[in-house]
XYZ file of C-alpha atoms in Angstrom:
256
model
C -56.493 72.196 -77.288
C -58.257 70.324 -79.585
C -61.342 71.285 -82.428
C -63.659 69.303 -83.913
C -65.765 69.923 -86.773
C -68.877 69.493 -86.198
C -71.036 69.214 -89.573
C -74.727 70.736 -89.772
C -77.305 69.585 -87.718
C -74.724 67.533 -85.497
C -74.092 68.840 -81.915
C -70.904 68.206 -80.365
C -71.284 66.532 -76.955
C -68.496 65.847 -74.536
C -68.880 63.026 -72.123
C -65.904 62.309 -69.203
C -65.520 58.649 -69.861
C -64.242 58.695 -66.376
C -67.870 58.251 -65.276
C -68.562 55.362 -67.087
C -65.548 52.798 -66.422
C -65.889 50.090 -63.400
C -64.708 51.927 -60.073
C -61.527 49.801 -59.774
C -61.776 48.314 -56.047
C -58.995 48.841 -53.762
C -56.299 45.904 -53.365
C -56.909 43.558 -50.554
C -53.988 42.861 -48.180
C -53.435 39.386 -47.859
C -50.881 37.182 -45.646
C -50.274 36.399 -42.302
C -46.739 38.450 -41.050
C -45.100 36.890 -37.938
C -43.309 38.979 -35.016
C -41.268 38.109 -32.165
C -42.059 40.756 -29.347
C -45.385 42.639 -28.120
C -43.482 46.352 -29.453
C -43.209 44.463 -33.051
C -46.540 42.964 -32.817
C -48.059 45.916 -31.943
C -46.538 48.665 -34.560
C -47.737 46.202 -37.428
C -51.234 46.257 -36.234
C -52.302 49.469 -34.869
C -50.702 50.778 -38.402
C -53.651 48.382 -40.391
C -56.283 47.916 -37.212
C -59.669 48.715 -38.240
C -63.077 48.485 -36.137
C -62.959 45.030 -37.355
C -59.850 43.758 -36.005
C -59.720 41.157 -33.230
C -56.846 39.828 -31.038
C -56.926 35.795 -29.869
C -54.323 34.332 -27.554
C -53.716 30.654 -27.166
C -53.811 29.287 -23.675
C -50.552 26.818 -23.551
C -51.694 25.127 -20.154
C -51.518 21.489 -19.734
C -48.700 21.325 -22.492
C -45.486 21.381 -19.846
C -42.224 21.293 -21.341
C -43.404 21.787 -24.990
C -44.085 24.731 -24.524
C -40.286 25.616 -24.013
C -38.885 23.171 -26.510
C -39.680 25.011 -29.730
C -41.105 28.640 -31.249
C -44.901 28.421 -30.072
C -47.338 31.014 -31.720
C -48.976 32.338 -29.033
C -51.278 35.431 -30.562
C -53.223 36.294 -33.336
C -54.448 39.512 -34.736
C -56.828 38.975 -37.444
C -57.109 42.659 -38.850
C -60.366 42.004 -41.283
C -62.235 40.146 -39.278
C -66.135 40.321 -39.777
C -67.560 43.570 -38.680
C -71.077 43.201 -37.078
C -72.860 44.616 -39.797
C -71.044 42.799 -42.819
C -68.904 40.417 -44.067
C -64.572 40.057 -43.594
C -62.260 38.585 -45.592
C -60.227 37.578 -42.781
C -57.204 37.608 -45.499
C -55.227 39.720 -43.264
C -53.541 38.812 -39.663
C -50.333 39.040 -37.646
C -48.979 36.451 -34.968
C -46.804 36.980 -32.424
C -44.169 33.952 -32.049
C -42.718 33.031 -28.457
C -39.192 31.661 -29.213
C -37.727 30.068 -25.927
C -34.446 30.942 -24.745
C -31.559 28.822 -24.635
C -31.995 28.189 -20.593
C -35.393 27.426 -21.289
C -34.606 24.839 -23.954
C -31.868 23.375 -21.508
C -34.302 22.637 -18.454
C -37.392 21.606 -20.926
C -35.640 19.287 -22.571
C -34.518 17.713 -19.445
C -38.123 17.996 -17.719
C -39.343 15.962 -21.041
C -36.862 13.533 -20.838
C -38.089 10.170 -19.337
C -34.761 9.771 -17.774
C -31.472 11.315 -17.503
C -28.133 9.009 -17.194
C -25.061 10.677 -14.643
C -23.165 12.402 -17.248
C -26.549 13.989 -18.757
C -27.365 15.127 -15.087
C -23.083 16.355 -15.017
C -24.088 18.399 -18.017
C -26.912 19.672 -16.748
C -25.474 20.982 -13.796
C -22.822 22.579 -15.283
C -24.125 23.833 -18.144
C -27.249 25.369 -16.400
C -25.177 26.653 -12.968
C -25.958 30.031 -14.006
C -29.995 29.233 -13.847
C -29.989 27.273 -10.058
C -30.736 29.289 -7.286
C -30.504 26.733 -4.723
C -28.565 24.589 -3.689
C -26.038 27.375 -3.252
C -22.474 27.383 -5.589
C -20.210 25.744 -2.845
C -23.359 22.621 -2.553
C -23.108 22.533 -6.468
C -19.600 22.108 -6.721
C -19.947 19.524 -4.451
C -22.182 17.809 -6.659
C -20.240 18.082 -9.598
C -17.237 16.473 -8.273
C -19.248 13.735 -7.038
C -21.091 13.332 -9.927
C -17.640 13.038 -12.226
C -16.830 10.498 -9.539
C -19.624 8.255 -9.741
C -19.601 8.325 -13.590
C -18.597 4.791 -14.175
C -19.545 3.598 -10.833
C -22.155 0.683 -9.945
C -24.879 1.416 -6.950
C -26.768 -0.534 -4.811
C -29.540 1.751 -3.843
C -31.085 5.292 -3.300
C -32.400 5.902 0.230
C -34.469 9.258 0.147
C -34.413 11.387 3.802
C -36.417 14.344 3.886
C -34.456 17.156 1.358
C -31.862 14.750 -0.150
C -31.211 11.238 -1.399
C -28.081 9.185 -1.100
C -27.264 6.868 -3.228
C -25.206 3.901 -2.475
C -22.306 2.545 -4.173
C -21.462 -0.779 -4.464
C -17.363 0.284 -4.192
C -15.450 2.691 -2.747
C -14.876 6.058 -4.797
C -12.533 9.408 -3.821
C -16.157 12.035 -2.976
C -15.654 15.819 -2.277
C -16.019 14.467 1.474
C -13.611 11.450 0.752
C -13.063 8.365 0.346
C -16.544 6.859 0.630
C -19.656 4.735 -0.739
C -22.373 7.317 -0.517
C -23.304 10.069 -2.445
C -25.791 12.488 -1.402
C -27.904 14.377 -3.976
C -30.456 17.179 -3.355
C -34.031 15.923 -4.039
C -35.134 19.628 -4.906
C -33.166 22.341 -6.688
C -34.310 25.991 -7.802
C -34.170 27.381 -10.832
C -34.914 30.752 -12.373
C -34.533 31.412 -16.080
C -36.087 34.142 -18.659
C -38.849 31.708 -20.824
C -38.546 33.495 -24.139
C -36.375 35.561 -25.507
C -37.501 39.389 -26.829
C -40.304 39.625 -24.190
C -40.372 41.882 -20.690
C -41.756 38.986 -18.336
C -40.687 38.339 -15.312
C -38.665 35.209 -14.659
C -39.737 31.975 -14.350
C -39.083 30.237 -10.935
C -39.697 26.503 -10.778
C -39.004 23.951 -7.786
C -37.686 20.767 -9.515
C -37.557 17.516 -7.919
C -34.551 15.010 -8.465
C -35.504 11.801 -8.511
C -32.788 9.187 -8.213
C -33.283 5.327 -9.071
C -30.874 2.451 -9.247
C -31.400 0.806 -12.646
C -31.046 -3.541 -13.231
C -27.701 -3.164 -14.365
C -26.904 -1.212 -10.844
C -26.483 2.724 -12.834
C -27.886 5.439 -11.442
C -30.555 7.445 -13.453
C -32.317 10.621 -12.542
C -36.166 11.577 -13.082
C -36.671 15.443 -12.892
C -39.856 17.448 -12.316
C -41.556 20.726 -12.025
C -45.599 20.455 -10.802
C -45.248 24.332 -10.668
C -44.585 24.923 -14.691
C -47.697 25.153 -16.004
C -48.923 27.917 -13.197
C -45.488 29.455 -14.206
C -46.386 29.703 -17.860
C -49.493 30.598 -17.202
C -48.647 33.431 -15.703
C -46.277 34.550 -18.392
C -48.880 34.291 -21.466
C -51.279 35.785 -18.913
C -48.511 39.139 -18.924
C -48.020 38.980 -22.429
C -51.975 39.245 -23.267
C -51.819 42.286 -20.766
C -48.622 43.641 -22.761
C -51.333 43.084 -26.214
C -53.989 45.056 -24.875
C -52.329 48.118 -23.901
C -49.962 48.305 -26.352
C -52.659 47.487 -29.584
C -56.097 48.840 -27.588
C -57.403 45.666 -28.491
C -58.346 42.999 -25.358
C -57.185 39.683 -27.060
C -59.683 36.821 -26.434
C -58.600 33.874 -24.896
C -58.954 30.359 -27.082
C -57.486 26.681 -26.092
């Protein structure tokens, strides 16, 4: 211990000095962390949810294929938000990022483009077998072959007849069928792919239309597109804000 001498007609007072310092205020937590998956999402904030906290999710319709082009943040959990009876830092908030898969990517990017040549439609339709439903493997095939054939090819024009077009050379070329000047191309194809990878959705299933067209300099050049893909991703962020509010309590609120 310690003594003090105390001299006469002093008293000896102990004060706790504790008592008088500045009550140091607790850190803040500050950023914005980013997770891919609702499981990920969720274990960050129910571990820092307070009464506070609110959920937002972005409504992607009316943006079609950009939506599947590139990582899209799609939820936000702002953890400090402002309580009702005071003020929030809002300093503090997770997102949940949407990153499209590979199939995804594929059939966006070819729904965005404004046209795609023979060989981009070849890759396509190889690359991207996997994801068609319909027309069946043997039709596809079919196609294939026919599109290699046609590659350098000139055509006259596309004649459309209820479920497929045919499109008419201006030469004779060596077709799946033969030896022949028309080629006959499915005007609708189905195609069902996962949207984004890390997340339990059902698949998307889209009806796209192939739209042939004989160019000025006589090549043939394909339009594609899917009315149906905004209902379709509708539906999936529609899941996913489901998947928020059971898995963090917290009913995320819709924003454009």
């Amino acid at each position: 211990g310690r003594a003090y001498l105390v001299p006469d007609g002093y008293t000896l007072l102990l004060e706790d000095v504790r008592d008088m310092s500045d009550p140091v205020a607790p850190p803040l937590r500050m950023g914005t962390s980013k997770y891919v998956g609702v499981r990920s999402l969720a274990a960050y904030v129910n571990r820092y949810k307070t009464d506070a906290t609110l959920g937002y999710i972005f409504d992607l319709n009316g943006q079609g294929p950009r939506s599947l082009l590139t990582d899209i943040t799609i939820a936000r959990y702002q953890l400090d938000d402002h309580p009702v009876d005071g003020t929030g830092h809002r300093l503090h908030a997770a997102e949940l990022v949407l990153r499209p898969t590979t199939a995804a990517r594929r059939w966006a990017s070819a729904l965005a483009a404004p046209q795609l040549d023979q060989e981009q439609l070849l890759d396509l339709v190889v690359d991207g077998i996997g994801e068609i439903a319909d027309p069946d493997g043997a039709t596809l095939r079919d196609l294939v072959a026919d599109l290699h054939a046609i590659r350098t090819t000139s055509a006259r024009s596309v004649i459309r007849t209820g479920g497929q077009a045919t499109v008419e050379l201006t030469e004779n070329v060596a077709l799946h069928s033969g030896t022949g000047t028309q080629v006959t191309v499915p005007e609708t194809i189905t195609i069902v792919f996962a949207p984004y990878a890390g997340l339990a959705v059902l698949g998307v299933q889209l009806t796209v239309s192939v739209k042939p067209r004989v160019t000025k300099d006589e090549k043939v050049v394909f339009k594609l597109d899917a009315p149906a893909l905004d209902d379709e991703i509708a539906r999936v962020v529609g899941d996913v804000a489901g998947q928020l509010a059971e898995a963090t309590g917290i009913e995320p609120m819709w924003q454009p």
